[in-house]
Amino acid sequence: MVRKIIHVDMDAFYASVEQRDNPELRGKPVAVGSPAARGVVAAASYEARTFGVKSALPSVTALRRCPELVFVRPRFDVYKNVSRQIHAIFAEFTDRIQPLSLDEAYLDVTDNKQDLPTAWATAKAIRARILEETGLTASAGISYNKFLAKLASDHRKPNGQFAVTPDMGAAWVETLPVSRFHGVGPVTARKMQSLGIETGADLRAKSIAFLQAHFGSSAAWYYAIARAEDERPVEAHRVRKSSGSETTFHHDLTEAGEIEAGVLRMADDVWGWCDKAQAFGRTVTVKVKYQDFQQITRSRSYPGVVDSKVALHAASLGLIRSVLPAEKGIRLVGVTVSNFEAREEMAAVELPLFG
């Protein structure tokens, strides 16, 4: 049976919520975030995007590109409440829902609760219900696998939908730039381009041996998606795989004590979530972004889970100290715990607290 999968993606979600709730912001370039010198854009309205303002852009750069940009402080509690409304609407149509974030999800509607005959009609009905309930627009991609559905949802944004049928999937992928493919980030896209791989057709022309030689364990994924193949199911109860927190300092730091204190604060944030969720992982990663925006990570995996705040502190300090003293100012640090294990599989292994 051919699966019917929809990828629903809210349009400029955070910014759209702000424009909905404050009529004075409608039609204006809006950025959710802080305009401070160290601030970063969390989300941008479509009016702002026409100036090249996008998420993760430094606020000073965003203001340089769009001097009329209006900054709005984020209201995550509001966004979460709206997200709950949206996911309740999804549940009216299917039980097979895989959330990716507050504003996007995969839905398997092969057997939908409303008995709608096509995935196209189902996507249209879902988008209409979202608009009716929340006053917000959503875009949707419809296809027979997750890879194509996600690509398709971006094809008619904002407030549109696009379907990739089985008879057009492979040919359509060949026409697209590889930089649009899920799983091909900016660094990988540049590497592919240096190897003469610009489009899906170029990627398809490469043998699995060639891809393995240049991309290692990712080769099989690239080989499959170049042929519009993706067998991943919609995971209705996907287990969260990591917990992380990061902060941008008010000024670049070079003193080891201040940097370590920042890392410990992030470790406390992460531990708070892990302890509340009773979810513990074996891998700790520390992220560092320098004043010139160079970014590095340091990770360590343990034979057992990191099951105490003390152990997480020790692991985080060990990793940050591996890059100290700082060769240049540090603007951001982050801590992530990953490789979660089910409680019945958790090994009670003593972690070294020092060294």
Short mmCIF file of C-alpha atoms in Angstrom, two decimals:
data_model
loop_
_atom_site.label_atom_id
_atom_site.label_comp_id
_atom_site.label_asym_id
_atom_site.label_seq_id
_atom_site.Cartn_x
_atom_site.Cartn_y
_atom_site.Cartn_z
CA MET A 1 0.00 0.00 0.00
CA VAL A 2 1.25 3.46 -0.89
CA ARG A 3 1.47 5.60 2.24
CA LYS A 4 -0.21 8.99 2.44
CA ILE A 5 2.00 11.36 4.43
CA ILE A 6 1.50 15.06 5.11
CA HIS A 7 4.13 17.44 6.44
CA VAL A 8 2.39 20.45 8.03
CA ASP A 9 4.51 23.55 8.63
CA MET A 10 3.10 26.71 10.18
CA ASP A 11 3.95 29.91 8.30
CA ALA A 12 6.47 32.10 10.19
CA PHE A 13 4.91 30.70 13.36
CA TYR A 14 6.27 32.87 16.21
CA ALA A 15 6.10 36.07 14.19
CA SER A 16 2.61 35.24 12.89
CA VAL A 17 1.33 34.72 16.43
CA GLU A 18 2.69 38.15 17.37
CA GLN A 19 1.07 39.77 14.33
CA ARG A 20 -2.21 38.02 15.10
CA ASP A 21 -2.24 39.24 18.68
CA ASN A 22 -1.08 42.79 17.92
CA PRO A 23 -2.81 44.31 14.87
CA GLU A 24 -0.25 47.15 14.82
CA LEU A 25 2.40 44.62 13.72
CA ARG A 26 0.49 43.34 10.70
CA GLY A 27 2.13 44.14 7.40
CA LYS A 28 5.34 45.21 9.11
CA PRO A 29 8.73 43.45 9.18
CA VAL A 30 8.76 41.70 12.56
CA ALA A 31 11.50 39.74 14.31
CA VAL A 32 10.95 37.71 17.44
CA GLY A 33 14.01 38.07 19.63
CA SER A 34 16.13 40.74 21.24
CA PRO A 35 17.50 43.82 19.48
CA ALA A 36 20.46 43.89 21.88
CA ALA A 37 23.97 43.82 20.46
CA ARG A 38 24.30 40.16 21.47
CA GLY A 39 20.77 39.24 20.42
CA VAL A 40 19.73 36.71 17.81
CA VAL A 41 16.58 36.53 15.67
CA ALA A 42 14.40 33.59 16.78
CA ALA A 43 11.87 34.04 13.98
CA ALA A 44 11.04 36.53 11.24
CA SER A 45 7.81 37.52 9.50
CA TYR A 46 7.56 37.19 5.74
CA GLU A 47 7.78 40.98 5.46
CA ALA A 48 11.16 40.78 7.24
CA ARG A 49 12.35 37.86 5.14
CA THR A 50 12.19 39.95 1.98
CA PHE A 51 15.11 41.93 3.45
CA GLY A 52 17.13 38.77 4.14
CA VAL A 53 16.20 38.61 7.83
CA LYS A 54 15.90 35.02 9.05
CA SER A 55 16.14 32.94 12.19
CA ALA A 56 19.56 32.59 13.88
CA LEU A 57 20.74 35.87 12.29
CA PRO A 58 22.51 38.23 14.73
CA SER A 59 20.19 41.10 15.62
CA VAL A 60 22.69 43.77 14.61
CA THR A 61 22.93 42.23 11.14
CA ALA A 62 19.14 41.99 10.91
CA LEU A 63 18.77 45.71 11.74
CA ARG A 64 21.44 46.58 9.22
CA ARG A 65 19.51 44.73 6.53
CA CYS A 66 16.15 46.15 7.63
CA PRO A 67 16.34 49.38 9.69
CA GLU A 68 12.51 49.38 10.06
CA LEU A 69 12.56 45.94 11.68
CA VAL A 70 10.32 45.69 14.76
CA PHE A 71 11.63 43.40 17.50
CA VAL A 72 9.20 41.58 19.77
CA ARG A 73 10.20 39.64 22.87
CA PRO A 74 9.34 35.93 22.53
CA ARG A 75 6.35 34.55 24.44
CA PHE A 76 7.05 30.82 24.46
CA ASP A 77 4.13 29.98 26.76
CA VAL A 78 1.77 31.46 24.17
CA TYR A 79 3.47 29.60 21.31
CA LYS A 80 3.22 26.32 23.25
CA ASN A 81 -0.50 26.85 23.89
CA VAL A 82 -1.15 27.54 20.21
CA SER A 83 0.91 24.47 19.32
CA ARG A 84 -1.32 22.36 21.57
CA GLN A 85 -4.37 23.67 19.70
CA ILE A 86 -2.79 22.73 16.39
CA HIS A 87 -1.83 19.24 17.53
CA ALA A 88 -5.36 18.69 18.84
CA ILE A 89 -6.58 19.45 15.31
CA PHE A 90 -4.10 16.91 13.89
CA ALA A 91 -5.56 14.31 16.27
CA GLU A 92 -9.02 14.84 14.73
CA PHE A 93 -7.66 13.39 11.50
CA THR A 94 -5.09 10.75 12.55
CA ASP A 95 -3.42 9.12 15.53
CA ARG A 96 -0.14 8.79 13.66
CA ILE A 97 1.47 12.15 14.41
CA GLN A 98 5.21 12.80 14.67
CA PRO A 99 5.90 16.30 16.01
CA LEU A 100 9.18 17.85 14.87
CA SER A 101 8.83 21.13 16.76
CA LEU A 102 6.11 23.46 18.03
CA ASP A 103 5.19 24.43 14.48
CA GLU A 104 5.65 21.37 12.27
CA ALA A 105 4.78 17.68 12.21
CA TYR A 106 4.46 14.63 10.00
CA LEU A 107 1.04 13.00 9.75
CA ASP A 108 0.36 9.55 8.30
CA VAL A 109 -3.18 9.84 6.95
CA THR A 110 -3.25 6.57 5.00
CA ASP A 111 -6.19 5.63 7.24
CA ASN A 112 -7.61 8.98 8.37
CA LYS A 113 -10.35 9.36 10.96
CA GLN A 114 -12.47 11.58 8.72
CA ASP A 115 -12.55 8.99 5.90
CA LEU A 116 -11.46 11.61 3.39
CA PRO A 117 -10.64 9.93 0.07
CA THR A 118 -7.35 11.72 -0.66
CA ALA A 119 -4.41 13.10 1.29
CA TRP A 120 -4.86 16.34 -0.67
CA ALA A 121 -8.39 16.77 0.72
CA THR A 122 -7.15 15.86 4.21
CA ALA A 123 -4.37 18.46 4.11
CA LYS A 124 -6.82 21.09 2.87
CA ALA A 125 -9.24 20.28 5.70
CA ILE A 126 -6.48 20.40 8.33
CA ARG A 127 -5.26 23.79 7.12
CA ALA A 128 -8.82 25.15 7.12
CA ARG A 129 -9.36 23.95 10.71
CA ILE A 130 -6.07 25.53 11.84
CA LEU A 131 -7.06 28.86 10.30
CA GLU A 132 -10.53 28.66 11.86
CA GLU A 133 -9.26 27.74 15.34
CA THR A 134 -6.11 29.85 15.57
CA GLY A 135 -6.34 32.55 12.91
CA LEU A 136 -2.99 31.33 11.56
CA THR A 137 -2.02 29.88 8.19
CA ALA A 138 -0.14 26.66 7.54
CA SER A 139 1.48 25.11 4.50
CA ALA A 140 1.43 21.41 3.71
CA GLY A 141 3.40 18.94 1.65
CA ILE A 142 1.74 15.70 0.60
CA SER A 143 3.54 12.62 -0.66
CA TYR A 144 4.22 8.93 -0.26
CA ASN A 145 7.24 9.37 2.05
CA LYS A 146 8.53 11.79 4.68
CA PHE A 147 11.45 13.14 2.66
CA LEU A 148 9.23 14.23 -0.22
CA ALA A 149 6.46 15.55 2.03
CA LYS A 150 8.89 17.84 3.84
CA LEU A 151 10.34 19.11 0.55
CA ALA A 152 6.84 19.69 -0.79
CA SER A 153 5.61 21.74 2.18
CA ASP A 154 8.12 24.47 1.33
CA HIS A 155 7.10 24.55 -2.33
CA ARG A 156 3.94 26.66 -2.01
CA LYS A 157 4.70 28.72 1.11
CA PRO A 158 3.06 30.63 2.62
CA ASN A 159 -0.50 29.33 2.99
CA GLY A 160 -0.34 26.70 0.27
CA GLN A 161 0.04 23.01 -0.34
CA PHE A 162 1.82 20.86 -2.91
CA ALA A 163 1.67 17.15 -3.68
CA VAL A 164 4.40 14.87 -5.00
CA THR A 165 2.80 11.73 -6.42
CA PRO A 166 4.55 8.36 -6.90
CA ASP A 167 4.77 8.83 -10.66
CA MET A 168 6.59 12.18 -10.36
CA GLY A 169 8.74 11.75 -7.22
CA ALA A 170 12.07 10.64 -8.69
CA ALA A 171 11.96 13.04 -11.64
CA TRP A 172 11.00 15.98 -9.39
CA VAL A 173 13.88 15.35 -6.99
CA GLU A 174 16.35 15.41 -9.89
CA THR A 175 15.39 19.03 -10.67
CA LEU A 176 16.03 20.36 -7.15
CA PRO A 177 19.27 21.79 -5.74
CA VAL A 178 20.84 19.48 -3.16
CA SER A 179 20.97 22.40 -0.71
CA ARG A 180 17.21 21.97 -0.27
CA PHE A 181 17.44 18.33 0.77
CA HIS A 182 16.72 17.41 4.38
CA GLY A 183 19.95 16.09 5.86
CA VAL A 184 22.18 18.17 3.58
CA GLY A 185 23.34 21.15 5.62
CA PRO A 186 25.29 24.15 4.34
CA VAL A 187 28.70 22.53 4.91
CA THR A 188 27.69 19.29 3.16
CA ALA A 189 26.05 21.24 0.33
CA ARG A 190 29.31 23.13 -0.28
CA LYS A 191 31.24 19.86 -0.26
CA MET A 192 28.83 18.33 -2.75
CA GLN A 193 29.11 21.37 -5.00
CA SER A 194 32.91 21.12 -4.90
CA LEU A 195 32.46 17.55 -6.21
CA GLY A 196 30.20 18.73 -9.04
CA ILE A 197 26.96 17.77 -7.29
CA GLU A 198 24.55 20.68 -7.68
CA THR A 199 21.19 18.97 -8.21
CA GLY A 200 19.37 15.78 -7.39
CA ALA A 201 20.25 14.51 -10.87
CA ASP A 202 23.96 15.06 -10.15
CA LEU A 203 23.62 13.19 -6.87
CA ARG A 204 21.80 10.30 -8.51
CA ALA A 205 24.59 9.96 -11.05
CA LYS A 206 27.12 9.13 -8.31
CA SER A 207 27.72 5.53 -7.31
CA ILE A 208 27.30 4.29 -3.75
CA ALA A 209 31.06 3.67 -3.65
CA PHE A 210 31.76 7.30 -4.58
CA LEU A 211 29.36 8.56 -1.93
CA GLN A 212 30.84 6.28 0.73
CA ALA A 213 34.32 7.52 -0.10
CA HIS A 214 33.30 11.15 0.34
CA PHE A 215 30.42 11.06 2.85
CA GLY A 216 30.96 7.92 4.92
CA SER A 217 27.96 6.66 6.88
CA SER A 218 25.63 9.22 5.26
CA ALA A 219 26.18 7.73 1.81
CA ALA A 220 23.23 5.33 1.95
CA TRP A 221 20.85 8.18 2.85
CA TYR A 222 22.08 10.40 0.01
CA TYR A 223 21.91 7.49 -2.44
CA ALA A 224 18.28 6.79 -1.44
CA ILE A 225 16.93 10.34 -1.45
CA ALA A 226 18.46 11.01 -4.87
CA ARG A 227 16.00 8.33 -6.01
CA ALA A 228 13.13 9.77 -3.92
CA GLU A 229 13.29 6.76 -1.58
CA ASP A 230 12.61 7.02 2.15
CA GLU A 231 11.21 4.09 4.12
CA ARG A 232 11.09 5.84 7.51
CA PRO A 233 7.66 5.50 9.14
CA VAL A 234 5.83 8.31 10.88
CA GLU A 235 6.77 7.61 14.51
CA ALA A 236 3.72 8.49 16.56
CA HIS A 237 5.48 8.04 19.88
CA ARG A 238 9.01 9.04 19.04
CA VAL A 239 11.22 9.16 22.09
CA ARG A 240 13.11 12.38 22.63
CA LYS A 241 16.80 11.73 21.98
CA SER A 242 18.51 14.70 23.61
CA SER A 243 18.19 17.69 25.90
CA GLY A 244 20.26 20.82 25.45
CA SER A 245 20.59 24.43 26.53
CA GLU A 246 22.80 27.28 25.37
CA THR A 247 23.38 30.94 26.15
CA THR A 248 24.93 33.93 24.42
CA PHE A 249 27.01 36.05 26.79
CA HIS A 250 26.53 39.82 27.03
CA HIS A 251 30.20 40.23 26.11
CA ASP A 252 32.89 37.90 24.77
CA LEU A 253 34.53 35.92 27.57
CA THR A 254 38.16 34.88 27.91
CA GLU A 255 38.41 34.22 31.66
CA ALA A 256 38.23 30.50 32.39
CA GLY A 257 36.18 30.96 35.57
CA GLU A 258 33.44 32.95 33.80
CA ILE A 259 33.31 30.49 30.90
CA GLU A 260 33.07 27.51 33.25
CA ALA A 261 30.32 29.24 35.24
CA GLY A 262 28.32 29.70 32.02
CA VAL A 263 28.72 26.02 31.16
CA LEU A 264 27.57 24.99 34.63
CA ARG A 265 24.44 27.14 34.31
CA MET A 266 23.59 25.40 31.05
CA ALA A 267 24.27 22.02 32.65
CA ASP A 268 21.82 22.96 35.42
CA ASP A 269 19.14 23.79 32.82
CA VAL A 270 19.68 20.47 31.07
CA TRP A 271 19.70 18.52 34.32
CA GLY A 272 16.43 20.16 35.36
CA TRP A 273 14.73 18.75 32.27
CA CYS A 274 16.37 15.32 32.56
CA ASP A 275 15.45 14.99 36.22
CA LYS A 276 11.84 16.06 35.63
CA ALA A 277 11.43 13.75 32.62
CA GLN A 278 13.47 10.98 34.25
CA ALA A 279 15.37 10.69 30.98
CA PHE A 280 19.13 10.16 31.15
CA GLY A 281 21.76 9.86 28.45
CA ARG A 282 25.28 8.52 27.99
CA THR A 283 26.75 11.32 25.86
CA VAL A 284 27.58 14.84 26.97
CA THR A 285 28.42 17.53 24.42
CA VAL A 286 29.69 21.05 25.03
CA LYS A 287 29.29 23.61 22.25
CA VAL A 288 31.45 26.75 21.95
CA LYS A 289 30.97 29.67 19.57
CA TYR A 290 33.82 32.17 19.38
CA GLN A 291 33.66 35.91 18.76
CA ASP A 292 34.32 35.35 15.04
CA PHE A 293 31.38 32.86 14.95
CA GLN A 294 33.65 29.84 14.54
CA GLN A 295 31.89 26.96 16.27
CA ILE A 296 33.30 23.80 17.83
CA THR A 297 31.92 20.94 19.90
CA ARG A 298 33.50 18.52 22.33
CA SER A 299 31.73 15.27 23.27
CA ARG A 300 32.28 12.29 25.49
CA SER A 301 30.23 9.09 25.75
CA TYR A 302 30.19 6.98 28.90
CA PRO A 303 29.44 3.29 29.45
CA GLY A 304 26.51 4.25 31.68
CA VAL A 305 24.06 7.13 31.81
CA VAL A 306 24.84 10.47 33.43
CA ASP A 307 22.38 10.14 36.29
CA SER A 308 23.20 13.02 38.63
CA LYS A 309 23.77 16.76 38.47
CA VAL A 310 27.22 16.27 39.98
CA ALA A 311 28.19 13.86 37.21
CA LEU A 312 26.87 16.21 34.52
CA HIS A 313 28.80 19.11 36.06
CA ALA A 314 31.99 17.06 36.06
CA ALA A 315 31.52 15.89 32.47
CA SER A 316 30.71 19.40 31.22
CA LEU A 317 33.69 20.96 33.02
CA GLY A 318 36.03 18.31 31.65
CA LEU A 319 34.91 19.08 28.10
CA ILE A 320 35.10 22.87 28.35
CA ARG A 321 38.51 22.69 30.00
CA SER A 322 39.79 20.82 26.96
CA VAL A 323 39.50 24.10 24.99
CA LEU A 324 40.82 26.39 27.73
CA PRO A 325 42.58 28.73 27.97
CA ALA A 326 40.45 30.40 25.31
CA GLU A 327 42.47 31.34 22.22
CA LYS A 328 39.90 34.09 21.48
CA GLY A 329 36.74 35.51 23.01
CA ILE A 330 33.83 33.12 23.50
CA ARG A 331 30.34 34.48 22.79
CA LEU A 332 28.22 31.35 23.37
CA VAL A 333 28.35 28.04 25.21
CA GLY A 334 25.91 25.15 25.28
CA VAL A 335 25.52 21.75 26.93
CA THR A 336 23.60 18.77 25.52
CA VAL A 337 22.92 15.29 26.88
CA SER A 338 22.04 12.64 24.29
CA ASN A 339 21.95 8.86 23.70
CA PHE A 340 19.06 8.45 26.12
CA GLU A 341 18.36 4.95 27.34
CA ALA A 342 15.13 3.36 28.48
CA ARG A 343 15.08 2.98 32.25
CA GLU A 344 15.10 -0.82 32.05
CA GLU A 345 18.29 -0.65 29.95
CA MET A 346 20.13 1.89 32.10
CA ALA A 347 23.42 0.65 33.46
CA ALA A 348 24.37 1.79 36.92
CA VAL A 349 27.92 2.78 36.08
CA GLU A 350 30.02 5.00 38.32
CA LEU A 351 31.18 8.06 36.38
CA PRO A 352 34.51 9.72 37.14
CA LEU A 353 33.88 13.09 38.77
CA PHE A 354 37.28 14.51 37.94
CA GLY A 355 39.68 14.12 35.02
#
